[in-house]
Coordinates of N, CA and C in Angstrom, one line a residue:
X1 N -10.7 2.7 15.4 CA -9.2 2.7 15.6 C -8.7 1.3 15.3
X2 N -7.0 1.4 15.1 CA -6.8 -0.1 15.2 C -6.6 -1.1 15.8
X3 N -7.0 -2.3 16.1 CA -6.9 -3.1 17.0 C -5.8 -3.1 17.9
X4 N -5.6 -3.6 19.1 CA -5.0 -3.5 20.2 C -4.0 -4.7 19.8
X5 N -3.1 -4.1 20.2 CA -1.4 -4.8 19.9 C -0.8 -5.1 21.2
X6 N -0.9 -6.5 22.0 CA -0.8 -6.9 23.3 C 0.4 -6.7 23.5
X7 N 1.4 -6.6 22.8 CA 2.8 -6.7 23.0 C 3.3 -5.3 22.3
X8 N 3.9 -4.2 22.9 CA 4.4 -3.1 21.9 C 5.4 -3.2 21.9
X9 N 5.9 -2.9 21.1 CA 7.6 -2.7 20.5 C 8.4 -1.5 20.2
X10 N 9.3 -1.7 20.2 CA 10.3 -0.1 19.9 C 9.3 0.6 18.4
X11 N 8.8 -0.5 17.5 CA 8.7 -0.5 16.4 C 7.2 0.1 16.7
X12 N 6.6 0.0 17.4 CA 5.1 0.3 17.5 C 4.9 1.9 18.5
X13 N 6.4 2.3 19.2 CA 5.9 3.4 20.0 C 7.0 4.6 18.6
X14 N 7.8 4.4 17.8 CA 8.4 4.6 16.9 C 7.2 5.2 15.8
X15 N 6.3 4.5 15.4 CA 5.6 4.8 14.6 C 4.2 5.6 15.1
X16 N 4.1 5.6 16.3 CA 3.3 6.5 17.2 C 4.2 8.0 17.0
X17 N 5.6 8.0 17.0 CA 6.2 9.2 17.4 C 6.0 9.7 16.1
X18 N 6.2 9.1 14.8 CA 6.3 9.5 13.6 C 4.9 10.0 12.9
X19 N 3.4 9.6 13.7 CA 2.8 10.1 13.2 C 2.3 11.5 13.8
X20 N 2.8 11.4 15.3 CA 2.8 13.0 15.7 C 3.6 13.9 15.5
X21 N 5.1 13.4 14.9 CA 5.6 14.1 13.9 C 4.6 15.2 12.3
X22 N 4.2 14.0 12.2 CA 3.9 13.8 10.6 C 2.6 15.0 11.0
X23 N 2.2 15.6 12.1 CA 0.9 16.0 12.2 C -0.1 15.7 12.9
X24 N -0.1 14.9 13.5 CA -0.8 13.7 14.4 C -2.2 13.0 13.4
X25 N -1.4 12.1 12.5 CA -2.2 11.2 12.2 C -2.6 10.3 13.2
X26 N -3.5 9.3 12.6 CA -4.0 8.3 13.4 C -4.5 7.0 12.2
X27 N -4.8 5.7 12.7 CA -5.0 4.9 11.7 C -6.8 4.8 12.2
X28 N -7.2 4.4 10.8 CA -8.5 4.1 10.8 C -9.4 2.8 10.2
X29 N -9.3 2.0 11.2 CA -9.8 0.8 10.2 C -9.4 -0.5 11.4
X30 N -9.3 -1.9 11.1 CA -8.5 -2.8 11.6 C -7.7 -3.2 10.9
X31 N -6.6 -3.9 11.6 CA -5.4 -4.8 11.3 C -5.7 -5.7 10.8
X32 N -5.4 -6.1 9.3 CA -5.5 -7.1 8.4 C -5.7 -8.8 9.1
X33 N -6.6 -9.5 9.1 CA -6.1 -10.9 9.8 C -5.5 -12.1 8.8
X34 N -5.9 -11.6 7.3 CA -5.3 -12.6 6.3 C -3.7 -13.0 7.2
X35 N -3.0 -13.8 6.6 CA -2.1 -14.2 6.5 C -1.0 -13.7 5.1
X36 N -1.8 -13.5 4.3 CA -1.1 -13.3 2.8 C -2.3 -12.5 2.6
X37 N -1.9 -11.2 1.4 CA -2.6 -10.4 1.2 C -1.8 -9.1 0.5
X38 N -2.3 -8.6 -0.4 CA -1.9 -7.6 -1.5 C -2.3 -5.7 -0.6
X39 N -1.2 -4.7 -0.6 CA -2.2 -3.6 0.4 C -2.1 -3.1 -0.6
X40 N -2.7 -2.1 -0.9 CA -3.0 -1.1 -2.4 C -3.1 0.3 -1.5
X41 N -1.8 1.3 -1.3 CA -1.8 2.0 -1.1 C -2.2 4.0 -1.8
X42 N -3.0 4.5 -1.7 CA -3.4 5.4 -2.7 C -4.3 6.3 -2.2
X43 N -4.4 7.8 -2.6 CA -3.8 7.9 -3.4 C -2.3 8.4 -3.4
X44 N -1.3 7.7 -4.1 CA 0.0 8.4 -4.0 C 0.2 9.5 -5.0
X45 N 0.5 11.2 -4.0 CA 0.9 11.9 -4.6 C 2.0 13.2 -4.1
X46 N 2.2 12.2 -3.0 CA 3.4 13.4 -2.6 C 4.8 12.2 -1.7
X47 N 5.4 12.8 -1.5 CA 7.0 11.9 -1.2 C 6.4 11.6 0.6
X48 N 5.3 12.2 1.6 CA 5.1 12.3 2.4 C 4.2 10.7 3.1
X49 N 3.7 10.2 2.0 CA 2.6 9.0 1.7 C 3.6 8.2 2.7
X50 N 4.6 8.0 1.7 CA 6.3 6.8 1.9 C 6.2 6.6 3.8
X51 N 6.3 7.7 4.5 CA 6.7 7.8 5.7 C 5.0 7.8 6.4
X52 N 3.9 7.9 5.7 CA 2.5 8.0 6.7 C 2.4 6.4 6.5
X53 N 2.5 5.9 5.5 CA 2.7 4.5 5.6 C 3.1 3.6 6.4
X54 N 4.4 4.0 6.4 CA 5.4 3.4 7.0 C 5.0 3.4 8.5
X55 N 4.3 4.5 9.1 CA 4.5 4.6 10.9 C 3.2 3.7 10.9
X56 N 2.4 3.3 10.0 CA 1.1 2.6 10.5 C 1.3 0.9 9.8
X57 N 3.0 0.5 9.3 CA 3.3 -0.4 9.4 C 3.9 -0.8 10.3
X58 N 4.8 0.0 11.5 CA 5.2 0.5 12.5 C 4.6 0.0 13.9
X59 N 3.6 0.6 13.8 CA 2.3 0.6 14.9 C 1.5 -0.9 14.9
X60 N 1.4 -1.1 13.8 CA 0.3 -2.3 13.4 C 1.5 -3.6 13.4
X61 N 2.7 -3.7 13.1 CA 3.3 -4.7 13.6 C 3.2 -5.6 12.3
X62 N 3.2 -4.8 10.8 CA 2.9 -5.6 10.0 C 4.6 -5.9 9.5
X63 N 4.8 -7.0 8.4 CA 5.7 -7.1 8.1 C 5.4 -7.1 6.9
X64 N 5.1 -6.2 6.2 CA 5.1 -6.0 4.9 C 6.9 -6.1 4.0
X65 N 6.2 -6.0 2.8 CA 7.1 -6.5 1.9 C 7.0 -5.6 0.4
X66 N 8.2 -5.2 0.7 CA 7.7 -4.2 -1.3 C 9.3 -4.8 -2.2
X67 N 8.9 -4.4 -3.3 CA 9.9 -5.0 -4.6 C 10.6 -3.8 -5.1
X68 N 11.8 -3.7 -5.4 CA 12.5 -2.9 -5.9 C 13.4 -3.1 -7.2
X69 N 14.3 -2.6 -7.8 CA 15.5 -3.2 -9.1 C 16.4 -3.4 -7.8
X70 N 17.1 -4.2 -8.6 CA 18.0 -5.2 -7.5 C 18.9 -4.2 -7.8
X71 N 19.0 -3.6 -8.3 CA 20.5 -2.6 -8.1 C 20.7 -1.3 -7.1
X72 N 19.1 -1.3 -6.2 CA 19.3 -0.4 -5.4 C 19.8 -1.5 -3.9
X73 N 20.0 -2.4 -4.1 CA 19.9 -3.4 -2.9 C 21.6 -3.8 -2.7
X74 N 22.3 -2.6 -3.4 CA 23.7 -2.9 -3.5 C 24.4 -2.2 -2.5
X75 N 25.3 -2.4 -1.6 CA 25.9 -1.6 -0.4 C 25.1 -1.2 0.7
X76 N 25.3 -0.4 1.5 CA 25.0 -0.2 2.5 C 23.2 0.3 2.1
X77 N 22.4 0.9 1.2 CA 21.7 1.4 1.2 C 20.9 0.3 1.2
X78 N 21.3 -1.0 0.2 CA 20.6 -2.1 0.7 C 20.2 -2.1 1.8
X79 N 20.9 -2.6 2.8 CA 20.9 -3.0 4.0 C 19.7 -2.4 4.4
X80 N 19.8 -1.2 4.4 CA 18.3 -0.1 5.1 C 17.1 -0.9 4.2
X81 N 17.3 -0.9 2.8 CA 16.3 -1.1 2.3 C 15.4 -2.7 2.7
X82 N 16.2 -3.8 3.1 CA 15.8 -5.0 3.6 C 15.4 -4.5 4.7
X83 N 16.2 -3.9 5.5 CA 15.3 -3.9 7.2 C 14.0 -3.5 7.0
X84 N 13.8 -2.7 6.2 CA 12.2 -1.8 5.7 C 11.4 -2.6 5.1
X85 N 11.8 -4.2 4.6 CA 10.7 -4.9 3.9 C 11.2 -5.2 2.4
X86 N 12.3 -4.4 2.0 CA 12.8 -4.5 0.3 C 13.0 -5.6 0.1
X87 N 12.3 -6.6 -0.8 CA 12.6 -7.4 -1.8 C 13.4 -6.9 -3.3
X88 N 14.4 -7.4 -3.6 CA 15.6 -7.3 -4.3 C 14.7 -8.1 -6.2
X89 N 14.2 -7.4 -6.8 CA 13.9 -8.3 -8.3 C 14.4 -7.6 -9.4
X90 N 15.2 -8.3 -10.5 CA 15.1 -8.2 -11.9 C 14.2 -7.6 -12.8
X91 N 13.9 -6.7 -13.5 CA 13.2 -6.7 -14.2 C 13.4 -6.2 -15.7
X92 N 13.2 -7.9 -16.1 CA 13.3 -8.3 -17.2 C 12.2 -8.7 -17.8
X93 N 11.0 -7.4 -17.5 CA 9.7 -8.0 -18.3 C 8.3 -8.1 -17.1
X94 N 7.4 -6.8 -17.2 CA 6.5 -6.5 -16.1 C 5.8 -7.9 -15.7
X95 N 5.6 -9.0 -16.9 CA 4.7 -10.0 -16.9 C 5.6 -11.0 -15.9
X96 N 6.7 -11.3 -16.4 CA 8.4 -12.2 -15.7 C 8.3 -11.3 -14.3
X97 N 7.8 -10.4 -14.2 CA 7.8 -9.6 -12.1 C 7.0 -10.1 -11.9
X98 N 5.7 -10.2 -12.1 CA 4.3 -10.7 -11.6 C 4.4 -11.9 -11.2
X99 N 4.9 -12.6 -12.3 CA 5.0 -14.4 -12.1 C 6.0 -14.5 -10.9
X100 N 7.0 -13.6 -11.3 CA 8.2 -13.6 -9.6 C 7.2 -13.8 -8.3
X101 N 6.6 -12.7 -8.3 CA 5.8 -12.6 -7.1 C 4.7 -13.4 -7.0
X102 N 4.0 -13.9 -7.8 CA 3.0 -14.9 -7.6 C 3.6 -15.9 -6.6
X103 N 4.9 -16.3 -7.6 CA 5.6 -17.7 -6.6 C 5.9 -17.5 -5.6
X104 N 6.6 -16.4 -5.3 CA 6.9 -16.0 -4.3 C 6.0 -15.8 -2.6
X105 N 4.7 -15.4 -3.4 CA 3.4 -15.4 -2.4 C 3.2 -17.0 -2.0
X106 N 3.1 -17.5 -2.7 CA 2.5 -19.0 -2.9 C 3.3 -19.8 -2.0
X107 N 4.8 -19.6 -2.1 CA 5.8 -20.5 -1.9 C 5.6 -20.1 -0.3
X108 N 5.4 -18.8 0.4 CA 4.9 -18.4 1.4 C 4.2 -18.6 2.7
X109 N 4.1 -19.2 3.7 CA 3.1 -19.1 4.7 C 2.4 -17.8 5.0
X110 N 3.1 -16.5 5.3 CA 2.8 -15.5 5.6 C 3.6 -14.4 4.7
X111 N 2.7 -13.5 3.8 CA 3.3 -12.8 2.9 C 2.7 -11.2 2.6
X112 N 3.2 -10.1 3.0 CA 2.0 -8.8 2.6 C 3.1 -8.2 1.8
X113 N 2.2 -8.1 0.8 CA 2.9 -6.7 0.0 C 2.0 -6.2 -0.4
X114 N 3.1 -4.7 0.0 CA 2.4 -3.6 0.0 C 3.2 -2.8 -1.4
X115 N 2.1 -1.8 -1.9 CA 2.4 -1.2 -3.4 C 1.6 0.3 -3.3
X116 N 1.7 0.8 -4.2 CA 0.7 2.0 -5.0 C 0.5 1.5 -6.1
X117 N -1.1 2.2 -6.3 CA -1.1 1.2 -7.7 C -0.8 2.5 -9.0
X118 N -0.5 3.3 -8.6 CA -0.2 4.7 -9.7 C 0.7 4.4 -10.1
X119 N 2.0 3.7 -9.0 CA 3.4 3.7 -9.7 C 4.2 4.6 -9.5
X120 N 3.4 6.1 -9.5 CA 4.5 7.4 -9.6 C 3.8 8.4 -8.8
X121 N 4.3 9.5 -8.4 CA 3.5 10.5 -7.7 C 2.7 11.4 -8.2
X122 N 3.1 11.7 -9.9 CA 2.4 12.3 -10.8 C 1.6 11.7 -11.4
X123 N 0.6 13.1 -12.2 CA -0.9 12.6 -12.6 C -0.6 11.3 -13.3
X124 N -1.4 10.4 -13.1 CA -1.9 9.1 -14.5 C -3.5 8.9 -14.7
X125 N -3.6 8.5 -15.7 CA -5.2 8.4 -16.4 C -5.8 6.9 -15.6
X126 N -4.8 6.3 -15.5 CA -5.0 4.7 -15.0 C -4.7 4.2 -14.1
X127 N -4.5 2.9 -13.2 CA -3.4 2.4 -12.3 C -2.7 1.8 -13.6
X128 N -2.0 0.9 -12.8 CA -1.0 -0.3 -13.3 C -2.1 -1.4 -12.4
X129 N -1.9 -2.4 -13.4 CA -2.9 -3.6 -12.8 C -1.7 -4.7 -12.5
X130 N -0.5 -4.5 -12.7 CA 0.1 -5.6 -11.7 C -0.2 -5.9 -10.1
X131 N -0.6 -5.1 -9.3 CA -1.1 -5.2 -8.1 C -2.6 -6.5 -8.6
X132 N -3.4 -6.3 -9.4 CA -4.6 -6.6 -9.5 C -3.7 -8.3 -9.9
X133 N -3.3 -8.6 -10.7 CA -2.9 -9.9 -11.4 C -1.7 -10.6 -10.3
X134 N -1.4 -9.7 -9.4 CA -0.4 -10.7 -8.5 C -1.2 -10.8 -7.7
X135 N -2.6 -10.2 -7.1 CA -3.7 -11.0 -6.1 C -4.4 -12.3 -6.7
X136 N -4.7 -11.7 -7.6 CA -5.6 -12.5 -8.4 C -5.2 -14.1 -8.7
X137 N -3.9 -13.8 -9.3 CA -2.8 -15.3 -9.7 C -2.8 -15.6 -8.1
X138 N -2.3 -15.2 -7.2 CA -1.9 -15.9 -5.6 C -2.7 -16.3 -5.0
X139 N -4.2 -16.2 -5.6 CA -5.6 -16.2 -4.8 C -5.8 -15.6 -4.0
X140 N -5.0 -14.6 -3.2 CA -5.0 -13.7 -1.9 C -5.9 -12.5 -2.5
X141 N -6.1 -11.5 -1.0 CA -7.6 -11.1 -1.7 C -6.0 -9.4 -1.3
X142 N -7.0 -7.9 -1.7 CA -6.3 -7.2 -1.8 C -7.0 -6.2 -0.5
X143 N -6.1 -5.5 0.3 CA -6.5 -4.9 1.4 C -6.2 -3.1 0.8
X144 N -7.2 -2.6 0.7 CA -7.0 -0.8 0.8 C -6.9 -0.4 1.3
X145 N -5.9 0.8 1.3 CA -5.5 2.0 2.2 C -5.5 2.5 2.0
X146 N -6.6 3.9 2.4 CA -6.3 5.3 1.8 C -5.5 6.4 2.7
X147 N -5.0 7.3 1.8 CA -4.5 8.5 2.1 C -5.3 9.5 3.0
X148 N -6.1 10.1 3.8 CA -6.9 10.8 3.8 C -6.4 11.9 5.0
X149 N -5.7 12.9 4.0 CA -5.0 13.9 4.1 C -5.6 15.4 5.0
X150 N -7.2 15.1 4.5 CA -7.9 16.1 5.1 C -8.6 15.8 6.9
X151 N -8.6 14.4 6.9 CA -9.0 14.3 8.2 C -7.1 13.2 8.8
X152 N -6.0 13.4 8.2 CA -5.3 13.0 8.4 C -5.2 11.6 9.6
X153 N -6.2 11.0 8.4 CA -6.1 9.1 8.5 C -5.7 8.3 7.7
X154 N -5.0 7.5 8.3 CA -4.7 6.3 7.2 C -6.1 5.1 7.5
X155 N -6.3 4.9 6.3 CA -7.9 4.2 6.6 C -7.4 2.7 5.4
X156 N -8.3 1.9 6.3 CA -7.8 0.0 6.0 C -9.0 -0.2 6.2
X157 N -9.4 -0.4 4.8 CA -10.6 -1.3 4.5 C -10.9 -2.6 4.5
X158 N -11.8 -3.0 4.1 CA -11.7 -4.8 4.3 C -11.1 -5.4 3.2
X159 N -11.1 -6.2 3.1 CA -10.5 -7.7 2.4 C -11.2 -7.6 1.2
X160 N -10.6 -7.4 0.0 CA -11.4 -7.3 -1.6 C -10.4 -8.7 -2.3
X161 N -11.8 -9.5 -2.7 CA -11.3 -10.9 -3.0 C -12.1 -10.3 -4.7
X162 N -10.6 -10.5 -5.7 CA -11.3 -10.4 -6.9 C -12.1 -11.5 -7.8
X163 N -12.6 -10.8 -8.7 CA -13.4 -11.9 -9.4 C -12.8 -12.3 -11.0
X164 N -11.8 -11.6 -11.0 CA -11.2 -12.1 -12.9 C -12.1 -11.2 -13.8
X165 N -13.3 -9.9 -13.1 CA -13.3 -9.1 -14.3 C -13.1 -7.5 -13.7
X166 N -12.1 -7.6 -14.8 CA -11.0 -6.4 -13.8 C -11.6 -5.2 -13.9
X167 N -12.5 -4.8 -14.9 CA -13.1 -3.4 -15.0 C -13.6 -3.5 -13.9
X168 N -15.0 -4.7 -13.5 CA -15.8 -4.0 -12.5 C -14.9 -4.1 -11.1
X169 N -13.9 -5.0 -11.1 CA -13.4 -4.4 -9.5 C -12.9 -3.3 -9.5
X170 N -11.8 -3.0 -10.4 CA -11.1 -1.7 -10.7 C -12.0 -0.5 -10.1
X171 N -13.3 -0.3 -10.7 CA -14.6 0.2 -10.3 C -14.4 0.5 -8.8
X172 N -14.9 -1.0 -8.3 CA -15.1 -1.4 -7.0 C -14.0 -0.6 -5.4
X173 N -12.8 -0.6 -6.4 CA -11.8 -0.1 -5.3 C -11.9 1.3 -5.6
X174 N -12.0 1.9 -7.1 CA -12.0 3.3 -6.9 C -12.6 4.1 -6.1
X175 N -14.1 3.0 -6.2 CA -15.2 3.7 -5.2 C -14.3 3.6 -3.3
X176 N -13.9 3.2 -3.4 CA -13.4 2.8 -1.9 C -12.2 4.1 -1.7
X177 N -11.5 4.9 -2.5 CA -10.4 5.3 -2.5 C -10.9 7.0 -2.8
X178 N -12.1 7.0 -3.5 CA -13.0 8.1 -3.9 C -13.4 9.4 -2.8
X179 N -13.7 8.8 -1.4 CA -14.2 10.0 -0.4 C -12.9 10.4 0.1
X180 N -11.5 10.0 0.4 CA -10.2 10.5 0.3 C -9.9 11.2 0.0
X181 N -9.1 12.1 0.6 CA -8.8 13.7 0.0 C -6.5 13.5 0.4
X182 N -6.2 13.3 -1.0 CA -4.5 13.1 -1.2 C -4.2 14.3 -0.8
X183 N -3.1 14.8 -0.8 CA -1.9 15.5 -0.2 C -2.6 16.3 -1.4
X184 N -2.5 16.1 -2.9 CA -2.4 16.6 -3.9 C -3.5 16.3 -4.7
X185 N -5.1 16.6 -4.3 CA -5.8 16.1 -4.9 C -6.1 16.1 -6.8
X186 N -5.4 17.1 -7.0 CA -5.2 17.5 -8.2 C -4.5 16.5 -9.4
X187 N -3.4 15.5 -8.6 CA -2.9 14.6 -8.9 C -3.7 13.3 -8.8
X188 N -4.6 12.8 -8.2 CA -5.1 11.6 -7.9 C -6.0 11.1 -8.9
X189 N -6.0 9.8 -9.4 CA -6.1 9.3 -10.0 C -7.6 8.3 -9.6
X190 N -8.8 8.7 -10.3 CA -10.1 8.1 -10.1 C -10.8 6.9 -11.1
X191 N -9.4 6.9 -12.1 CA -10.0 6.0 -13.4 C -11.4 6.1 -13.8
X192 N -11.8 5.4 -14.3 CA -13.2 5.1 -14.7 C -14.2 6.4 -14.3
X193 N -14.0 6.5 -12.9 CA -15.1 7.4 -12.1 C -14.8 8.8 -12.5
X194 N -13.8 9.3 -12.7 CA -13.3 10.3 -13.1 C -14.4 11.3 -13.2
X195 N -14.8 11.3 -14.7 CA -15.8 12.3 -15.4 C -16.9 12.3 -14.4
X196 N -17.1 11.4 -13.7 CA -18.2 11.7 -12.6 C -18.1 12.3 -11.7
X197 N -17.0 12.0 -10.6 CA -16.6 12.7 -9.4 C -16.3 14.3 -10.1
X198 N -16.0 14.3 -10.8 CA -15.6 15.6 -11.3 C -16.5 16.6 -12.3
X199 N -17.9 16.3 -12.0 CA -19.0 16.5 -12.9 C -19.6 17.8 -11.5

């Protein structure tokens, strides 16, 4: 289970209510100790992920951070969306976001962002490796989280510090994301492993 949180908050008995909502999840793993740190949430494939997430950033007391187009950060909806962690960015070019975020991490004392690496809730053949090149460039290492729908856990693996060759980590995390069973396993995305797991 997750480590013990000496101090609870509205925000930590809130995210307890929402996962007995949600079903009675529970989290499985420990609480990140990095300081800075990339989470790779997956696999995403249903609108449900958004909120199992959320109650075990809730509970855990993390202050995560995710990026959005700055045009949803306009009026009141903003507003919600900063309280939740939204970072407000431009995008004028996937390479010109990465570099955003690198500095952004760097310039940093204490920084988590959290992502999916699918991107979308529907099937893909691949991730997106921007998650991979904004740890990589910040030197921060990347923390995994799986979906695991069947024994309804959110599971937090340890600390994956990459090496600059992206197939075999890529590899490395699938294996880690592989015994997970998504909302929609039909949907989930195994890259590389694929033809295997499915052999």
């Amino acid at each position: 289970m997750h480590q013990h949180i000496a101090k609870k908050t509205f925000r930590t008995y809130l995210g307890r209510f929402m996962q007995w909502i949600l079903g009675g999840w529970s989290i499985k793993g420990q609480r990140p100790e990095p300081d800075k740190y990339v989470v790779v949430v997956a696999h995403h494939t249903s609108n449900w992920d958004f909120f199992i997430a959320l109650s075990a950033k809730f509970i855990l007391e993390l202050r995560t951070c995710f990026f959005g187009k700055h045009t949803l950060f306009i009026g009141p909806f903003g507003w919600i969306m900063r309280i939740l962690g939204g970072i407000p960015i431009k995008r004028s070019g996937s390479k010109n976001r990465v570099d955003q975020i690198i500095k952004a991490i760097r310039e940093s004392d204490q920084f988590i962002l959290a992502l999916t690496p699918e991107g979308t809730r529907s099937k893909v053949k691949k991730w997106k490796t921007g998650f991979y090149y904004i740890a990589h460039g910040a030197g921060v290492p990347i923390i995994p989280a799986a979906l695991d729908f069947k024994n309804k856990e959110f599971v937090i693996g340890q600390p994956f510090f990459t090496t600059g060759n992206i197939s075999e980590d890529m590899k490395a995390l699938h294996r880690f994301f592989a015994p997970y069973q998504p909302k929609y396993p039909e949907l989930s995305c195994q890259g590389e492993l694929e033809e295997f797991i499915n052999k």
